[in-house]
mmCIF file of C-alpha atoms in Angstrom:
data_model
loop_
_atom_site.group_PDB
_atom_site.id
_atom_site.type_symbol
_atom_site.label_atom_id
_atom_site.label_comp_id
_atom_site.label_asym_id
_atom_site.label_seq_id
_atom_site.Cartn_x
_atom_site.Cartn_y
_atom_site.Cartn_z
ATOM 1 C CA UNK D 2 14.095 -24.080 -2.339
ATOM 2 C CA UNK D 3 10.512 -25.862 -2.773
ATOM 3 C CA UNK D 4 7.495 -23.715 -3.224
ATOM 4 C CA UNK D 5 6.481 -24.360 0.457
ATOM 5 C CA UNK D 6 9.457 -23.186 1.753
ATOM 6 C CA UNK D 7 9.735 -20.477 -0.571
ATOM 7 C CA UNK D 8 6.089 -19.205 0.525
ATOM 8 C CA UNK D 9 6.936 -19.772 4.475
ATOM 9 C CA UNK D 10 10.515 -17.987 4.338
ATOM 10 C CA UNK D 11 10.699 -15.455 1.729
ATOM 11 C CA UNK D 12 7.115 -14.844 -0.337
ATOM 12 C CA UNK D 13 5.474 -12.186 1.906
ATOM 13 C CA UNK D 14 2.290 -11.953 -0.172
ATOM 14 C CA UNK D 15 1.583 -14.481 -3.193
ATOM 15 C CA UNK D 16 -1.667 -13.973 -5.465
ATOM 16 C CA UNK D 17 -2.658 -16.730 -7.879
ATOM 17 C CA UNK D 18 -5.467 -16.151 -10.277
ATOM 18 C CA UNK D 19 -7.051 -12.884 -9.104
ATOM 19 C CA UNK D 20 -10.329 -12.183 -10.494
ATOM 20 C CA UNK D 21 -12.545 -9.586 -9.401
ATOM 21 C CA UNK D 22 -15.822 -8.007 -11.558
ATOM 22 C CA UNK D 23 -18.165 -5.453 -10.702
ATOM 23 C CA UNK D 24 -21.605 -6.184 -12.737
ATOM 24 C CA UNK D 25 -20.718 -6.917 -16.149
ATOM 25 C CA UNK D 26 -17.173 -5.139 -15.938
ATOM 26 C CA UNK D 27 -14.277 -7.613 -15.226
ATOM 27 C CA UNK D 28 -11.749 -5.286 -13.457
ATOM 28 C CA UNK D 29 -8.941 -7.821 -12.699
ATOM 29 C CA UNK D 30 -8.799 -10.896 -14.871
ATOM 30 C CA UNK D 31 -6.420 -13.433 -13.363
ATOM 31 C CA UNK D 32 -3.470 -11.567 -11.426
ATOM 32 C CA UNK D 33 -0.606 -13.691 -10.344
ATOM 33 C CA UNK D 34 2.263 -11.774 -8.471
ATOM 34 C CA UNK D 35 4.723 -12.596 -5.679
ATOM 35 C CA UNK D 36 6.384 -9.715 -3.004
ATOM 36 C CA UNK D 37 8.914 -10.819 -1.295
ATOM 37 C CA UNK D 38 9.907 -9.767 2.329
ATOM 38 C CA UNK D 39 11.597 -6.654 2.038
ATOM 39 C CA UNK D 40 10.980 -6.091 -1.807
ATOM 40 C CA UNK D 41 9.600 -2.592 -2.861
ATOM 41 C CA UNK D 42 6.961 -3.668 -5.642
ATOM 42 C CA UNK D 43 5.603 -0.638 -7.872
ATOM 43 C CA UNK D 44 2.607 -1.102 -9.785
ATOM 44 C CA UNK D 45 1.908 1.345 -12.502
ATOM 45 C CA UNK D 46 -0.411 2.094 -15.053
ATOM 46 C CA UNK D 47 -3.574 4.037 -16.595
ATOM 47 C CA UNK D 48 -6.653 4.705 -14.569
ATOM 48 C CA UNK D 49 -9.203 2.037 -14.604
ATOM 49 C CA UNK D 50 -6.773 -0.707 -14.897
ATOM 50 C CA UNK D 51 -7.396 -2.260 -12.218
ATOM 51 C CA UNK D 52 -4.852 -1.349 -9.322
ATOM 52 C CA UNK D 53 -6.527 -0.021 -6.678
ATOM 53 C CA UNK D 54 -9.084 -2.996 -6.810
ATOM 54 C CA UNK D 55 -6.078 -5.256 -6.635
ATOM 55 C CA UNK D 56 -4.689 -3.477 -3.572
ATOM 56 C CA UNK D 57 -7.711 -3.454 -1.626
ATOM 57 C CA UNK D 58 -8.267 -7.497 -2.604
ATOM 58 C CA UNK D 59 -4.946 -7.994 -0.912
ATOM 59 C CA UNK D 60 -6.003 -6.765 2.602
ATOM 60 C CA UNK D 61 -9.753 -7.775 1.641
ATOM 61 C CA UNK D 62 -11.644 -4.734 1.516
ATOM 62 C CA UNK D 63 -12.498 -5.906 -1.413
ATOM 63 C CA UNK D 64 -13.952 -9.905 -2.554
ATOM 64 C CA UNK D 65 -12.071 -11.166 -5.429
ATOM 65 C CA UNK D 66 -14.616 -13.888 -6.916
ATOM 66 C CA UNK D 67 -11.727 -16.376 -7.284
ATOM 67 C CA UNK D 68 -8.101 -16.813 -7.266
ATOM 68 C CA UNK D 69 -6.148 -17.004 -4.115
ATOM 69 C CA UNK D 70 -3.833 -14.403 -2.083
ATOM 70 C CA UNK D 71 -2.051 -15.794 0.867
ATOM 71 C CA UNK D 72 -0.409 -13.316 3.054
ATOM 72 C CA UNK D 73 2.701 -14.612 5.170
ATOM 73 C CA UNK D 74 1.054 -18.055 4.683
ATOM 74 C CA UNK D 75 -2.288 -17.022 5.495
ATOM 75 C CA UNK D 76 -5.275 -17.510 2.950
ATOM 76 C CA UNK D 77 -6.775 -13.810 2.508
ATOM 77 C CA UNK D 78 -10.064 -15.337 0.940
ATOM 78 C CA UNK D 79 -10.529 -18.048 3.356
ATOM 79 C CA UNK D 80 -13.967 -17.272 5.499
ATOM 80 C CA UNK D 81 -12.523 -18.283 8.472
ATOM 81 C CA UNK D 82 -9.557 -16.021 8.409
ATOM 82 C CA UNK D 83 -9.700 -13.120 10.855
ATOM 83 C CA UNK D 84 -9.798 -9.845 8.758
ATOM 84 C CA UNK D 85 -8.663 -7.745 11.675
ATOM 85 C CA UNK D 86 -5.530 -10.108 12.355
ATOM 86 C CA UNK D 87 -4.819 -10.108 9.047
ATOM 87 C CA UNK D 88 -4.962 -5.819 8.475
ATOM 88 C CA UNK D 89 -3.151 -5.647 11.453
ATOM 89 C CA UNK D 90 -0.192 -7.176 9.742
ATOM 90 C CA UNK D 91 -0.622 -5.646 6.211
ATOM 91 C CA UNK D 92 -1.085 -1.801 6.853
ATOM 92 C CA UNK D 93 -2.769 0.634 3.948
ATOM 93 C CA UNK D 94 -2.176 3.995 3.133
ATOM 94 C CA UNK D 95 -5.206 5.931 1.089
ATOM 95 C CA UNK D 96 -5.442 8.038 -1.178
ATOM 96 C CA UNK D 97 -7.395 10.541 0.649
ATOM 97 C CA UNK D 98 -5.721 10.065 3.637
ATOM 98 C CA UNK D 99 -9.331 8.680 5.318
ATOM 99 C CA UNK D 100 -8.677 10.469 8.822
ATOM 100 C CA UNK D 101 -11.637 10.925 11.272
ATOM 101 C CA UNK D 102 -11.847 14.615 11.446
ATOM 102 C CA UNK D 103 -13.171 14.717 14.856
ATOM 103 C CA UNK D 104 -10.379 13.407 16.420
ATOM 104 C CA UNK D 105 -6.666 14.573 16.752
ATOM 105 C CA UNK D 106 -3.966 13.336 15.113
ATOM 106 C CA UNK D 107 -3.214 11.447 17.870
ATOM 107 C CA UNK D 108 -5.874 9.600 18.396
ATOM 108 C CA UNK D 109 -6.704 8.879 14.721
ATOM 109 C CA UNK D 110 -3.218 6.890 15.556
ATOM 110 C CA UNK D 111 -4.451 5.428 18.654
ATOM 111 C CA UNK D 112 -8.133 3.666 17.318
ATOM 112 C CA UNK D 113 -6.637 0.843 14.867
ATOM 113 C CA UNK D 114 -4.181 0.265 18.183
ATOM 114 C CA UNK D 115 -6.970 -0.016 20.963
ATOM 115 C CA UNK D 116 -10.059 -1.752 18.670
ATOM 116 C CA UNK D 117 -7.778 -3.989 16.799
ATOM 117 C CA UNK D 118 -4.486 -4.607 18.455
ATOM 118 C CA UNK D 119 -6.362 -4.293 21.899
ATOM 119 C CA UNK D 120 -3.213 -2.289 23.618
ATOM 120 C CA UNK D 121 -4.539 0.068 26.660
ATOM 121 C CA UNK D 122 -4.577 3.509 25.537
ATOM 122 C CA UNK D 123 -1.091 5.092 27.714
ATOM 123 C CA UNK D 124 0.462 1.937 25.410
ATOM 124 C CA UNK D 125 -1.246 3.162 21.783
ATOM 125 C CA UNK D 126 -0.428 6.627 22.913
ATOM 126 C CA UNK D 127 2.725 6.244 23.155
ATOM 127 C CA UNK D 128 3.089 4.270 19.864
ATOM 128 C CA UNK D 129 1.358 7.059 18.160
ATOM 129 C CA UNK D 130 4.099 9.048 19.292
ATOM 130 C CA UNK D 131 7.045 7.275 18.458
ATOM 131 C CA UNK D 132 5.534 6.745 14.991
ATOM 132 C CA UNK D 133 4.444 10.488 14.515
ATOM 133 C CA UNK D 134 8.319 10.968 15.529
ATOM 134 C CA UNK D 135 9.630 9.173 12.222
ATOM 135 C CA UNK D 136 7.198 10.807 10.270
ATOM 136 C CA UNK D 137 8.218 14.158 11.473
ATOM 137 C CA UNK D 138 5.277 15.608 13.416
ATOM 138 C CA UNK D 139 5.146 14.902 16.884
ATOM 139 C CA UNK D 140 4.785 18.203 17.734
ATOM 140 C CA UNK D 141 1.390 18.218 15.475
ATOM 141 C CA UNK D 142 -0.625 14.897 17.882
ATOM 142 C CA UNK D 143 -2.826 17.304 19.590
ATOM 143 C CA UNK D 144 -4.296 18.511 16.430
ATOM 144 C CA UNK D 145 -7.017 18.008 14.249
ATOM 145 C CA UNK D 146 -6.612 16.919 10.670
ATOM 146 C CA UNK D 147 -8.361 20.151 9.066
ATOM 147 C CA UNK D 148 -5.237 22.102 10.665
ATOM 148 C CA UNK D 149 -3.454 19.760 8.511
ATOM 149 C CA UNK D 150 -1.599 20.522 5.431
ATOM 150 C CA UNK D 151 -2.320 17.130 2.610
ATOM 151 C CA UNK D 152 1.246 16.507 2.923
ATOM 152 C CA UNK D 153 1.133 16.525 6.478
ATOM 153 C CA UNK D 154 -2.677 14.234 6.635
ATOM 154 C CA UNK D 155 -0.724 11.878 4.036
ATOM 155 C CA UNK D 156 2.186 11.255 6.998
ATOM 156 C CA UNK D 157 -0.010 10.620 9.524
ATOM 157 C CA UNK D 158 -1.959 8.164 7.357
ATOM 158 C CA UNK D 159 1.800 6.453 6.676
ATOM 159 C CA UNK D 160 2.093 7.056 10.553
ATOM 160 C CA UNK D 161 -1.452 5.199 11.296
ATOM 161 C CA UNK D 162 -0.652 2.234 9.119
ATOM 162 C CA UNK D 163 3.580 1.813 11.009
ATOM 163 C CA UNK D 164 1.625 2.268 14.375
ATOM 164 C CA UNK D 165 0.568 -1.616 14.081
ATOM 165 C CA UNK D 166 3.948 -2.733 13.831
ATOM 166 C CA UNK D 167 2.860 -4.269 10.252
ATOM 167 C CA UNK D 168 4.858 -7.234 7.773
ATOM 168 C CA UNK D 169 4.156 -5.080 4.608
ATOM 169 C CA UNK D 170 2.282 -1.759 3.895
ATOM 170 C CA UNK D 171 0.156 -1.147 0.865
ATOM 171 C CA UNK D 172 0.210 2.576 -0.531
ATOM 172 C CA UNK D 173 -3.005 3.311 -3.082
ATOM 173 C CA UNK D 174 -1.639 6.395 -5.441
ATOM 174 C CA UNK D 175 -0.624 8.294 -1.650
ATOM 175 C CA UNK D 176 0.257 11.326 -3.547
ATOM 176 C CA UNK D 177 -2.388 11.962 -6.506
ATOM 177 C CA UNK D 178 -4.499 13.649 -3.916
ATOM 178 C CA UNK D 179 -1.705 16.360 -3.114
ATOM 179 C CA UNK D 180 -0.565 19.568 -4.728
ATOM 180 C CA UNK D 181 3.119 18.848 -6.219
ATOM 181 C CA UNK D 182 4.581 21.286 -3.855
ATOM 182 C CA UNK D 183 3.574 18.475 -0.998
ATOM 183 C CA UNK D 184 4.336 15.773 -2.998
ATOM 184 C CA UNK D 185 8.183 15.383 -1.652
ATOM 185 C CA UNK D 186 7.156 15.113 1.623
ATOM 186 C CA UNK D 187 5.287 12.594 1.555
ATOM 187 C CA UNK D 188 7.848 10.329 -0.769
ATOM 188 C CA UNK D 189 10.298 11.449 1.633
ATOM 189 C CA UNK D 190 9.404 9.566 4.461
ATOM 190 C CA UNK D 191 7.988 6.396 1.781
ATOM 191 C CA UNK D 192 12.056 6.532 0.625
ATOM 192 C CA UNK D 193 12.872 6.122 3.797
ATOM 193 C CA UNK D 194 10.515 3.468 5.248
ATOM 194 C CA UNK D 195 12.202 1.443 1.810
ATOM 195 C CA UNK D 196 15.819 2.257 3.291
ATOM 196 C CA UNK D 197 14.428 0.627 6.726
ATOM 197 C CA UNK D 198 13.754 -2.557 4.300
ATOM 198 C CA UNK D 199 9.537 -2.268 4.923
ATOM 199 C CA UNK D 200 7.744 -4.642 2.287
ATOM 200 C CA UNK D 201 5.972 -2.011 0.381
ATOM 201 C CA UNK D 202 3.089 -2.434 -2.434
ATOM 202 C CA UNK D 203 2.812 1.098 -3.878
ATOM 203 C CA UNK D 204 0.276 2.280 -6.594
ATOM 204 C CA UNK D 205 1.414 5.267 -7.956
ATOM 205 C CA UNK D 206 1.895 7.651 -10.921
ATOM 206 C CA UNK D 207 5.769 9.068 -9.880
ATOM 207 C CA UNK D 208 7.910 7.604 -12.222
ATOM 208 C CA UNK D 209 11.442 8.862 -10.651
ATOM 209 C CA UNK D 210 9.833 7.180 -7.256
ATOM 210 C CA UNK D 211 9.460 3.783 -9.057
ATOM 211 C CA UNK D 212 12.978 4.492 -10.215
ATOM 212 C CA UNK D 213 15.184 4.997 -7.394
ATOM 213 C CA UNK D 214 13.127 2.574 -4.704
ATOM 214 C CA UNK D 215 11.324 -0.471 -6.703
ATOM 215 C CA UNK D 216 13.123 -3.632 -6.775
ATOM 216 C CA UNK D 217 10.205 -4.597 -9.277
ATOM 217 C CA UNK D 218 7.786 -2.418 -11.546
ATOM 218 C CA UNK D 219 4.787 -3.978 -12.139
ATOM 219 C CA UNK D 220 2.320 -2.524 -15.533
ATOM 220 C CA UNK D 221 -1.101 -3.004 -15.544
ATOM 221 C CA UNK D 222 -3.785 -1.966 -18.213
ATOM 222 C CA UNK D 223 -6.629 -4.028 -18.685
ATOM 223 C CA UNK D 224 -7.075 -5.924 -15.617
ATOM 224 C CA UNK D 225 -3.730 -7.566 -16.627
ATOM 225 C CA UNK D 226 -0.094 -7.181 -15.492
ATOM 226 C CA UNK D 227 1.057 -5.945 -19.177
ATOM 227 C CA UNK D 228 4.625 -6.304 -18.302
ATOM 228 C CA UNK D 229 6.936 -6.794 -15.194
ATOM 229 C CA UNK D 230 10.672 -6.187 -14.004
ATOM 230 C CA UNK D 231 13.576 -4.515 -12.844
ATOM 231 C CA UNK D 232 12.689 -0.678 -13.056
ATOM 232 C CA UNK D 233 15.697 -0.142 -15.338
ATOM 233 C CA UNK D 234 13.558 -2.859 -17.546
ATOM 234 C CA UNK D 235 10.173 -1.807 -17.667
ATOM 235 C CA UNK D 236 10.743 2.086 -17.604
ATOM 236 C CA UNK D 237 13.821 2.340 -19.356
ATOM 237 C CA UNK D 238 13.565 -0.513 -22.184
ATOM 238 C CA UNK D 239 10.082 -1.777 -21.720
ATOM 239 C CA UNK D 240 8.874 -4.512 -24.367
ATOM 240 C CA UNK D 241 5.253 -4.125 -24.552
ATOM 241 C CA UNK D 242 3.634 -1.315 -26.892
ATOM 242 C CA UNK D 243 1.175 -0.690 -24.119
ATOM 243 C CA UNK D 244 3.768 0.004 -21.423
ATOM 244 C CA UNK D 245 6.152 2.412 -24.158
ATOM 245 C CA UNK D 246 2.519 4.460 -24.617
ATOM 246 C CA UNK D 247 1.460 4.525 -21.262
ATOM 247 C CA UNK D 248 5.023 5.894 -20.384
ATOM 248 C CA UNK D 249 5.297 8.306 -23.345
ATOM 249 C CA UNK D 250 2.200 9.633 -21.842
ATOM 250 C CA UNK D 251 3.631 9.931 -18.389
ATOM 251 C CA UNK D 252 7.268 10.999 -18.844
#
């Protein structure tokens, strides 16, 4: 398979030379990394390395100063690509969930469907729906976030980001915010959305996650991709010092 092909047909999201600084501190310092359609990717490693900025260069809320990231064939950093297309396609899941409190679950659901996706609202209502449906809480659209467990905010962010039917999803550390006893939930329906074969990006700190889903564990420190693999690799029998510490640490 050439490269073209291999970008049109099977690369989902390819990154080439990633660089992104804020004032004197160079946060990502040339990032190349492939996702292929349907792959699980993991991406661990110590705060400040760089992951979240990565993620949020990928669906550009963020402005690498150079490198490229091409998303189902589309350039990310070219200026005349439309951002909303392009999010609309690649969803994101926050860490703090980022739910308008003044509206219902519902309609926190409904807003990226109408303003972006331009469906009428019976159509993004009933999306919101279905989607709240495989997240478990479709008897919870007519409430407010604050009534909300974490776990529960965290589902309907995972819900939000399914309701614009997109190619991948990107997850930034969706469970750091939570106490453990909601953590599970919120895996739960991730594990699941991985059995359904979604293209998933996920920054996060569980370990026995990155085990049983990833196809490929990815370790940053530095602004560099340290080391990456098969989980049973990079976990289990990882090569570089940095990744053996940063797991010690973790495990």
């Amino acid at each position: 398979m050439t490269e073209q092909n291999a970008t049109a047909s099977d690369v989902m999201i390819r990154v080439r030379g990633l660089k992104k600084s804020f004032g004197r501190l160079e946060v990502l310092k040339g990032i190349d990394l492939d996702v292929h359609r349907g792959e699980k990717v993991v991406i661990l490693g110590p705060s400040g390395s760089g992951k979240s900025t990565f993620l949020r260069c990928l669906n550009a809320l963020e402005d690498p100063d150079s490198g490229s990231i091409l998303v189902d064939g589309v350039e990310v950093t070219d200026r005349h690509t439309n951002i909303n297309e392009l999010r609309e396609h690649l969803g994101m899941v926050f860490q703090r969930f980022n739910l308008w409190p003044h509206m219902t679950v519902a309609e926190n659901i409904m807003l990226g469907q109408t303003v972006v996706a331009h469906r009428s609202k019976a159509e993004a209502r009933k999306k919101a729906l279905e989607v709240l449906e495989r997240v478990g809480l479709k008897n919870r659209a007519d409430e407010y976030p604050a009534r909300l467990s974490g776990g529960q905010q965290q589902r309907v962010g995972i819900a939000r980001a399914l309701a614009m039917d997109p190619k991948a999803i990107l997850f930034d550390e969706p469970t750091s915010a939570l106490d453990p006893e909601l953590v599970g939930e919120v895996l739960s329906v991730m594990k699941k959305l991985a059995e359904e074969g979604m293209t998933m990006v996920v920054v996060t700190h569980e370990i026995g996650f990155a085990r049983e889903v990833a196809d490929h564990v990815v370790f940053m420190d530095g602004g560099v991709i340290v080391e990456q693999g098969a989980p049973e690799d990079v976990i289990a029998n990882p090569k570089e010092e940095r990744t053996r510490t940063f797991l010690k640490r973790v495990l």
